[in-house]
Amino acid sequence: MALYSEKVMDHFRNPRNVGVIEDADGVGEVGNAKCGDIMKMYLKIDGDIITDVKFETFGCGSAIASSSMATELIKGQPVSEAMKLTNKAVSEALGGLPDYKMHCSVLAEEAIQKALDDYERRKTNV
Ligand code: FES
C-alpha cells in the first residue's frame, strides 16, 4: 500500500491557498519543537464568515498537505465552525495520514486556532 493517499500527494504537489494576507484579521503561527517545522495561517473575516485564508508552511510534505486541506475546509465557513476543526478531520479529509505523521495535521489545527484567537483578541481590543 502506498504510504500517502492520492489526496495527500495532490495537496502536497498543488497546495491550495499558499501565501500571505497583508491585511489579515487574524494571524497564527505555530511550530513543532521536535521536527522544527513551522506553519503560519492568515484569516480574512467578514462579519462572521472566513472569506479568505492563506498559509505559509516551512515543513514536511504532510504539513503542507494538512495546511492546504485545512484552509479548504474552513474557507467560506463561519468562525464558530472553524473553531471546531480538528486535526482528525483534516487527516480524514486527506484520506488518512500515517500514525507518525499525525502531528503534522495537529500543526494545522493549532495554527488555525491561534489565528482565530488572534482575531477574537483584535475584535475585543477595538
Ligand atoms: Fe514536522 Fe511534519 S514532520 S510537521
mmCIF file of C-alpha atoms and ligand atoms in Angstrom:
data_model
loop_
_atom_site.group_PDB
_atom_site.id
_atom_site.type_symbol
_atom_site.label_atom_id
_atom_site.label_comp_id
_atom_site.label_asym_id
_atom_site.label_seq_id
_atom_site.Cartn_x
_atom_site.Cartn_y
_atom_site.Cartn_z
ATOM 1 C CA MET A 1 0.000 0.000 0.000
ATOM 2 C CA ALA A 2 1.201 3.491 -0.786
ATOM 3 C CA LEU A 3 2.400 5.424 2.230
ATOM 4 C CA TYR A 4 0.403 8.513 1.283
ATOM 5 C CA SER A 5 -3.086 8.804 -0.190
ATOM 6 C CA GLU A 6 -3.703 10.381 -3.588
ATOM 7 C CA LYS A 7 -5.230 13.362 -1.808
ATOM 8 C CA VAL A 8 -2.145 13.917 0.332
ATOM 9 C CA MET A 9 0.039 13.787 -2.774
ATOM 10 C CA ASP A 10 -2.287 16.154 -4.640
ATOM 11 C CA HIS A 11 -2.317 18.752 -1.845
ATOM 12 C CA PHE A 12 1.440 18.364 -1.398
ATOM 13 C CA ARG A 13 2.147 18.878 -5.107
ATOM 14 C CA ASN A 14 -0.511 21.562 -5.669
ATOM 15 C CA PRO A 15 -1.128 23.202 -2.326
ATOM 16 C CA ARG A 16 -4.198 25.464 -2.239
ATOM 17 C CA ASN A 17 -4.197 28.906 -0.659
ATOM 18 C CA VAL A 18 -0.449 29.363 -0.271
ATOM 19 C CA GLY A 19 0.639 32.889 0.535
ATOM 20 C CA VAL A 20 0.166 35.854 2.797
ATOM 21 C CA ILE A 21 -2.815 38.111 3.522
ATOM 22 C CA GLU A 22 -1.279 41.514 4.224
ATOM 23 C CA ASP A 23 -4.354 42.978 5.958
ATOM 24 C CA ALA A 24 -5.373 39.759 7.720
ATOM 25 C CA ASP A 25 -7.897 39.905 10.559
ATOM 26 C CA GLY A 26 -6.186 37.062 12.389
ATOM 27 C CA VAL A 27 -2.720 35.503 12.163
ATOM 28 C CA GLY A 28 -1.489 32.375 13.895
ATOM 29 C CA GLU A 29 1.979 30.876 13.879
ATOM 30 C CA VAL A 30 2.892 27.571 15.452
ATOM 31 C CA GLY A 31 5.856 25.263 15.412
ATOM 32 C CA ASN A 32 6.746 21.746 16.417
ATOM 33 C CA ALA A 33 9.834 21.698 18.605
ATOM 34 C CA LYS A 34 10.731 18.127 17.688
ATOM 35 C CA CYS A 35 10.777 18.347 13.902
ATOM 36 C CA GLY A 36 11.342 22.114 13.720
ATOM 37 C CA ASP A 37 8.514 22.669 11.253
ATOM 38 C CA ILE A 38 6.645 25.986 11.259
ATOM 39 C CA MET A 39 3.182 26.904 9.998
ATOM 40 C CA LYS A 40 1.536 30.302 9.695
ATOM 41 C CA MET A 41 -2.145 30.948 8.924
ATOM 42 C CA TYR A 42 -3.752 34.199 7.821
ATOM 43 C CA LEU A 43 -7.513 34.761 8.036
ATOM 44 C CA LYS A 44 -9.713 37.379 6.443
ATOM 45 C CA ILE A 45 -13.061 37.529 8.204
ATOM 46 C CA ASP A 46 -16.114 39.478 7.132
ATOM 47 C CA GLY A 47 -18.976 39.537 9.601
ATOM 48 C CA ASP A 48 -18.696 36.034 10.926
ATOM 49 C CA ILE A 49 -17.518 34.362 7.722
ATOM 50 C CA ILE A 50 -13.970 33.392 6.809
ATOM 51 C CA THR A 51 -13.796 34.933 3.375
ATOM 52 C CA ASP A 52 -10.132 34.174 2.726
ATOM 53 C CA VAL A 53 -7.380 32.101 4.247
ATOM 54 C CA LYS A 54 -3.766 31.659 3.274
ATOM 55 C CA PHE A 55 -0.840 29.789 4.756
ATOM 56 C CA GLU A 56 2.914 29.532 4.736
ATOM 57 C CA THR A 57 4.478 26.285 5.861
ATOM 58 C CA PHE A 58 8.134 25.608 6.398
ATOM 59 C CA GLY A 59 7.772 21.924 6.876
ATOM 60 C CA CYS A 60 7.341 18.408 5.613
ATOM 61 C CA GLY A 61 5.028 17.221 2.839
ATOM 62 C CA SER A 62 2.340 16.148 5.296
ATOM 63 C CA ALA A 63 2.406 19.568 6.935
ATOM 64 C CA ILE A 64 1.985 21.233 3.539
ATOM 65 C CA ALA A 65 -0.878 18.888 2.585
ATOM 66 C CA SER A 66 -2.508 19.346 6.011
ATOM 67 C CA SER A 67 -2.361 23.134 5.875
ATOM 68 C CA SER A 68 -3.679 23.141 2.315
ATOM 69 C CA MET A 69 -6.616 20.865 3.203
ATOM 70 C CA ALA A 70 -7.335 22.787 6.426
ATOM 71 C CA THR A 71 -7.622 26.062 4.509
ATOM 72 C CA GLU A 72 -10.063 24.420 2.089
ATOM 73 C CA LEU A 73 -12.154 23.108 4.974
ATOM 74 C CA ILE A 74 -12.596 26.478 6.703
ATOM 75 C CA LYS A 75 -12.821 28.830 3.716
ATOM 76 C CA GLY A 76 -16.350 30.234 3.474
ATOM 77 C CA GLN A 77 -17.243 28.826 6.899
ATOM 78 C CA PRO A 78 -18.445 30.760 9.954
ATOM 79 C CA VAL A 79 -15.865 31.326 12.697
ATOM 80 C CA SER A 80 -17.804 29.003 15.026
ATOM 81 C CA GLU A 81 -17.379 26.111 12.547
ATOM 82 C CA ALA A 82 -13.667 26.769 12.011
ATOM 83 C CA MET A 83 -13.176 26.662 15.785
ATOM 84 C CA LYS A 84 -14.395 23.072 15.767
ATOM 85 C CA LEU A 85 -11.897 21.917 13.142
ATOM 86 C CA THR A 86 -9.784 19.071 14.486
ATOM 87 C CA ASN A 87 -6.616 17.523 13.150
ATOM 88 C CA LYS A 88 -8.591 14.301 12.826
ATOM 89 C CA ALA A 89 -10.994 15.979 10.401
ATOM 90 C CA VAL A 90 -8.035 17.313 8.381
ATOM 91 C CA SER A 91 -6.412 13.907 8.255
ATOM 92 C CA GLU A 92 -9.671 12.187 7.318
ATOM 93 C CA ALA A 93 -10.295 14.694 4.528
ATOM 94 C CA LEU A 94 -6.832 13.804 3.222
ATOM 95 C CA GLY A 95 -7.705 10.125 3.186
ATOM 96 C CA GLY A 96 -5.598 9.477 6.273
ATOM 97 C CA LEU A 97 -2.001 10.085 7.347
ATOM 98 C CA PRO A 98 0.485 7.556 8.676
ATOM 99 C CA ASP A 99 0.462 7.495 12.505
ATOM 100 C CA TYR A 100 3.897 9.052 12.809
ATOM 101 C CA LYS A 101 2.713 11.936 10.590
ATOM 102 C CA MET A 102 -0.435 12.788 12.565
ATOM 103 C CA HIS A 103 1.406 15.559 14.413
ATOM 104 C CA CYS A 104 1.695 17.398 11.080
ATOM 105 C CA SER A 105 -2.104 17.732 10.949
ATOM 106 C CA VAL A 106 -2.065 18.887 14.584
ATOM 107 C CA LEU A 107 0.040 21.849 13.452
ATOM 108 C CA ALA A 108 -2.715 22.858 11.003
ATOM 109 C CA GLU A 109 -5.386 22.675 13.707
ATOM 110 C CA GLU A 110 -3.236 24.685 16.111
ATOM 111 C CA ALA A 111 -2.328 27.347 13.546
ATOM 112 C CA ILE A 112 -5.999 27.927 12.730
ATOM 113 C CA GLN A 113 -6.966 28.033 16.414
ATOM 114 C CA LYS A 114 -4.215 30.553 17.070
ATOM 115 C CA ALA A 115 -5.290 32.728 14.126
ATOM 116 C CA LEU A 116 -8.893 32.620 15.405
ATOM 117 C CA ASP A 117 -7.691 33.566 18.906
ATOM 118 C CA ASP A 118 -5.818 36.477 17.379
ATOM 119 C CA TYR A 119 -8.969 37.543 15.519
ATOM 120 C CA GLU A 120 -11.050 37.419 18.734
ATOM 121 C CA ARG A 121 -8.386 39.368 20.608
ATOM 122 C CA ARG A 122 -8.241 42.096 17.971
ATOM 123 C CA LYS A 123 -12.030 42.318 17.928
ATOM 124 C CA THR A 124 -12.305 42.862 21.654
ATOM 125 C CA ASN A 125 -9.456 45.386 21.669
ATOM 126 C CA VAL A 126 -11.066 47.718 19.122
HETATM 127 FE FE1 FES B 1 7.039 18.120 11.343
HETATM 128 FE FE2 FES B 1 5.504 17.036 9.561
HETATM 129 S S1 FES B 1 7.414 16.314 10.245
HETATM 130 S S2 FES B 1 5.138 18.849 10.688
#
